[in-house]
Amino acid sequence: MSISDTKLRGLSNKKQEKRFELMDLDGLRLRVSERGLLYFNNVILLTIKKRLSLGRYPELTLSQAREKIPKLRQLILEPFKNELFGTHGDG
């Protein structure tokens, strides 16, 4: 299920009973705090699980958070590229 701007506006600054997360596309997650603060995160699973904070809504919009995911994934996976995908006979 993807996150929408309407959903973000409805959750922003609204108290919640407990903290929870919503999933979006490409590993983007929205963490909602008990105080109604919204944080965009991305979880990369290699040999360890690591949560990377992208920023807080509304300072970081949903579209900006979505734009960061492919760039972030590329930066993180670059050192592992040969291990994951093998070499392509480049020498």
PDB file of C-alpha atoms in Angstrom:
ATOM      1  CA  MET A   1       0.000   0.000   0.000  1.00  0.00           C
ATOM      2  CA  SER A   2       1.455   3.364  -0.908  1.00  0.00           C
ATOM      3  CA  ILE A   3       1.359   6.504   1.208  1.00  0.00           C
ATOM      4  CA  SER A   4      -0.486   9.575  -0.060  1.00  0.00           C
ATOM      5  CA  ASP A   5      -0.200  13.280   0.738  1.00  0.00           C
ATOM      6  CA  THR A   6      -3.787  13.130   2.029  1.00  0.00           C
ATOM      7  CA  LYS A   7      -2.776  10.371   4.468  1.00  0.00           C
ATOM      8  CA  LEU A   8       0.250  12.412   5.613  1.00  0.00           C
ATOM      9  CA  ARG A   9      -1.826  15.513   6.274  1.00  0.00           C
ATOM     10  CA  GLY A  10      -4.344  13.424   8.218  1.00  0.00           C
ATOM     11  CA  LEU A  11      -1.661  11.926  10.469  1.00  0.00           C
ATOM     12  CA  SER A  12       0.552  14.985  10.933  1.00  0.00           C
ATOM     13  CA  ASN A  13       0.560  16.388  14.486  1.00  0.00           C
ATOM     14  CA  LYS A  14      -2.291  14.105  15.580  1.00  0.00           C
ATOM     15  CA  LYS A  15      -1.667  12.124  18.772  1.00  0.00           C
ATOM     16  CA  GLN A  16      -1.571   8.341  18.377  1.00  0.00           C
ATOM     17  CA  GLU A  17      -2.009   5.569  20.941  1.00  0.00           C
ATOM     18  CA  LYS A  18       1.300   4.012  19.918  1.00  0.00           C
ATOM     19  CA  ARG A  19       4.079   4.386  17.367  1.00  0.00           C
ATOM     20  CA  PHE A  20       3.566   2.614  14.048  1.00  0.00           C
ATOM     21  CA  GLU A  21       4.939   2.418  10.508  1.00  0.00           C
ATOM     22  CA  LEU A  22       3.381   2.557   7.072  1.00  0.00           C
ATOM     23  CA  MET A  23       5.055   1.029   4.034  1.00  0.00           C
ATOM     24  CA  ASP A  24       5.421   2.785   0.687  1.00  0.00           C
ATOM     25  CA  LEU A  25       7.236   1.848  -2.499  1.00  0.00           C
ATOM     26  CA  ASP A  26      10.875   0.665  -2.789  1.00  0.00           C
ATOM     27  CA  GLY A  27      11.416   0.221   0.948  1.00  0.00           C
ATOM     28  CA  LEU A  28      10.324   3.737   1.909  1.00  0.00           C
ATOM     29  CA  ARG A  29       8.645   3.715   5.307  1.00  0.00           C
ATOM     30  CA  LEU A  30       6.820   6.342   7.294  1.00  0.00           C
ATOM     31  CA  ARG A  31       7.245   6.160  11.053  1.00  0.00           C
ATOM     32  CA  VAL A  32       4.453   7.860  13.006  1.00  0.00           C
ATOM     33  CA  SER A  33       5.252   8.777  16.623  1.00  0.00           C
ATOM     34  CA  GLU A  34       2.819   8.917  19.515  1.00  0.00           C
ATOM     35  CA  ARG A  35       2.973  12.737  19.279  1.00  0.00           C
ATOM     36  CA  GLY A  36       1.998  12.685  15.602  1.00  0.00           C
ATOM     37  CA  LEU A  37       5.463  13.415  14.223  1.00  0.00           C
ATOM     38  CA  LEU A  38       6.121  11.808  10.842  1.00  0.00           C
ATOM     39  CA  TYR A  39       9.550  10.499   9.827  1.00  0.00           C
ATOM     40  CA  PHE A  40      10.552   9.006   6.495  1.00  0.00           C
ATOM     41  CA  ASN A  41      12.904   6.009   6.737  1.00  0.00           C
ATOM     42  CA  ASN A  42      14.431   3.437   4.456  1.00  0.00           C
ATOM     43  CA  VAL A  43      15.501  -0.018   5.560  1.00  0.00           C
ATOM     44  CA  ILE A  44      18.332  -1.700   3.682  1.00  0.00           C
ATOM     45  CA  LEU A  45      18.835  -5.408   4.331  1.00  0.00           C
ATOM     46  CA  LEU A  46      22.281  -6.752   3.538  1.00  0.00           C
ATOM     47  CA  THR A  47      23.894  -8.775   6.283  1.00  0.00           C
ATOM     48  CA  ILE A  48      22.470  -6.437   8.919  1.00  0.00           C
ATOM     49  CA  LYS A  49      19.246  -4.462   9.136  1.00  0.00           C
ATOM     50  CA  LYS A  50      19.913  -0.725   9.139  1.00  0.00           C
ATOM     51  CA  ARG A  51      17.301   2.025   9.368  1.00  0.00           C
ATOM     52  CA  LEU A  52      18.273   5.238   7.623  1.00  0.00           C
ATOM     53  CA  SER A  53      16.425   8.415   8.477  1.00  0.00           C
ATOM     54  CA  LEU A  54      15.648  10.534   5.426  1.00  0.00           C
ATOM     55  CA  GLY A  55      13.917  13.438   7.152  1.00  0.00           C
ATOM     56  CA  ARG A  56      10.765  14.613   8.847  1.00  0.00           C
ATOM     57  CA  TYR A  57       7.452  15.574   7.255  1.00  0.00           C
ATOM     58  CA  PRO A  58       6.495  18.301   6.293  1.00  0.00           C
ATOM     59  CA  GLU A  59      10.089  19.584   5.909  1.00  0.00           C
ATOM     60  CA  LEU A  60      10.675  16.619   3.583  1.00  0.00           C
ATOM     61  CA  THR A  61       7.752  15.956   1.256  1.00  0.00           C
ATOM     62  CA  LEU A  62       6.593  12.508   0.188  1.00  0.00           C
ATOM     63  CA  SER A  63       7.840  13.073  -3.369  1.00  0.00           C
ATOM     64  CA  GLN A  64      11.256  14.229  -2.093  1.00  0.00           C
ATOM     65  CA  ALA A  65      11.528  11.128   0.123  1.00  0.00           C
ATOM     66  CA  ARG A  66      10.615   8.885  -2.815  1.00  0.00           C
ATOM     67  CA  GLU A  67      13.257  10.587  -4.984  1.00  0.00           C
ATOM     68  CA  LYS A  68      15.966   9.854  -2.397  1.00  0.00           C
ATOM     69  CA  ILE A  69      15.423   6.065  -2.341  1.00  0.00           C
ATOM     70  CA  PRO A  70      17.065   5.067  -5.669  1.00  0.00           C
ATOM     71  CA  LYS A  71      20.050   7.376  -5.055  1.00  0.00           C
ATOM     72  CA  LEU A  72      20.468   6.094  -1.515  1.00  0.00           C
ATOM     73  CA  ARG A  73      20.209   2.473  -2.610  1.00  0.00           C
ATOM     74  CA  GLN A  74      22.833   3.043  -5.304  1.00  0.00           C
ATOM     75  CA  LEU A  75      25.258   4.652  -2.836  1.00  0.00           C
ATOM     76  CA  ILE A  76      24.830   1.881  -0.291  1.00  0.00           C
ATOM     77  CA  LEU A  77      25.003  -1.012  -2.741  1.00  0.00           C
ATOM     78  CA  GLU A  78      27.921   0.310  -4.831  1.00  0.00           C
ATOM     79  CA  PRO A  79      30.622  -1.298  -2.629  1.00  0.00           C
ATOM     80  CA  PHE A  80      28.806  -4.658  -2.886  1.00  0.00           C
ATOM     81  CA  LYS A  81      28.063  -4.523  -6.607  1.00  0.00           C
ATOM     82  CA  ASN A  82      30.617  -7.122  -7.679  1.00  0.00           C
ATOM     83  CA  GLU A  83      29.638  -9.494  -4.869  1.00  0.00           C
ATOM     84  CA  LEU A  84      25.928  -9.199  -5.610  1.00  0.00           C
ATOM     85  CA  PHE A  85      25.940  -9.098  -9.391  1.00  0.00           C
ATOM     86  CA  GLY A  86      29.352 -10.498 -10.347  1.00  0.00           C
ATOM     87  CA  THR A  87      31.847  -8.934 -12.697  1.00  0.00           C
ATOM     88  CA  HIS A  88      31.007  -8.296 -16.306  1.00  0.00           C
ATOM     89  CA  GLY A  89      34.379  -9.198 -17.813  1.00  0.00           C
ATOM     90  CA  ASP A  90      35.708  -5.666 -17.485  1.00  0.00           C
ATOM     91  CA  GLY A  91      39.160  -6.906 -16.663  1.00  0.00           C
TER      92      GLY A  91
END
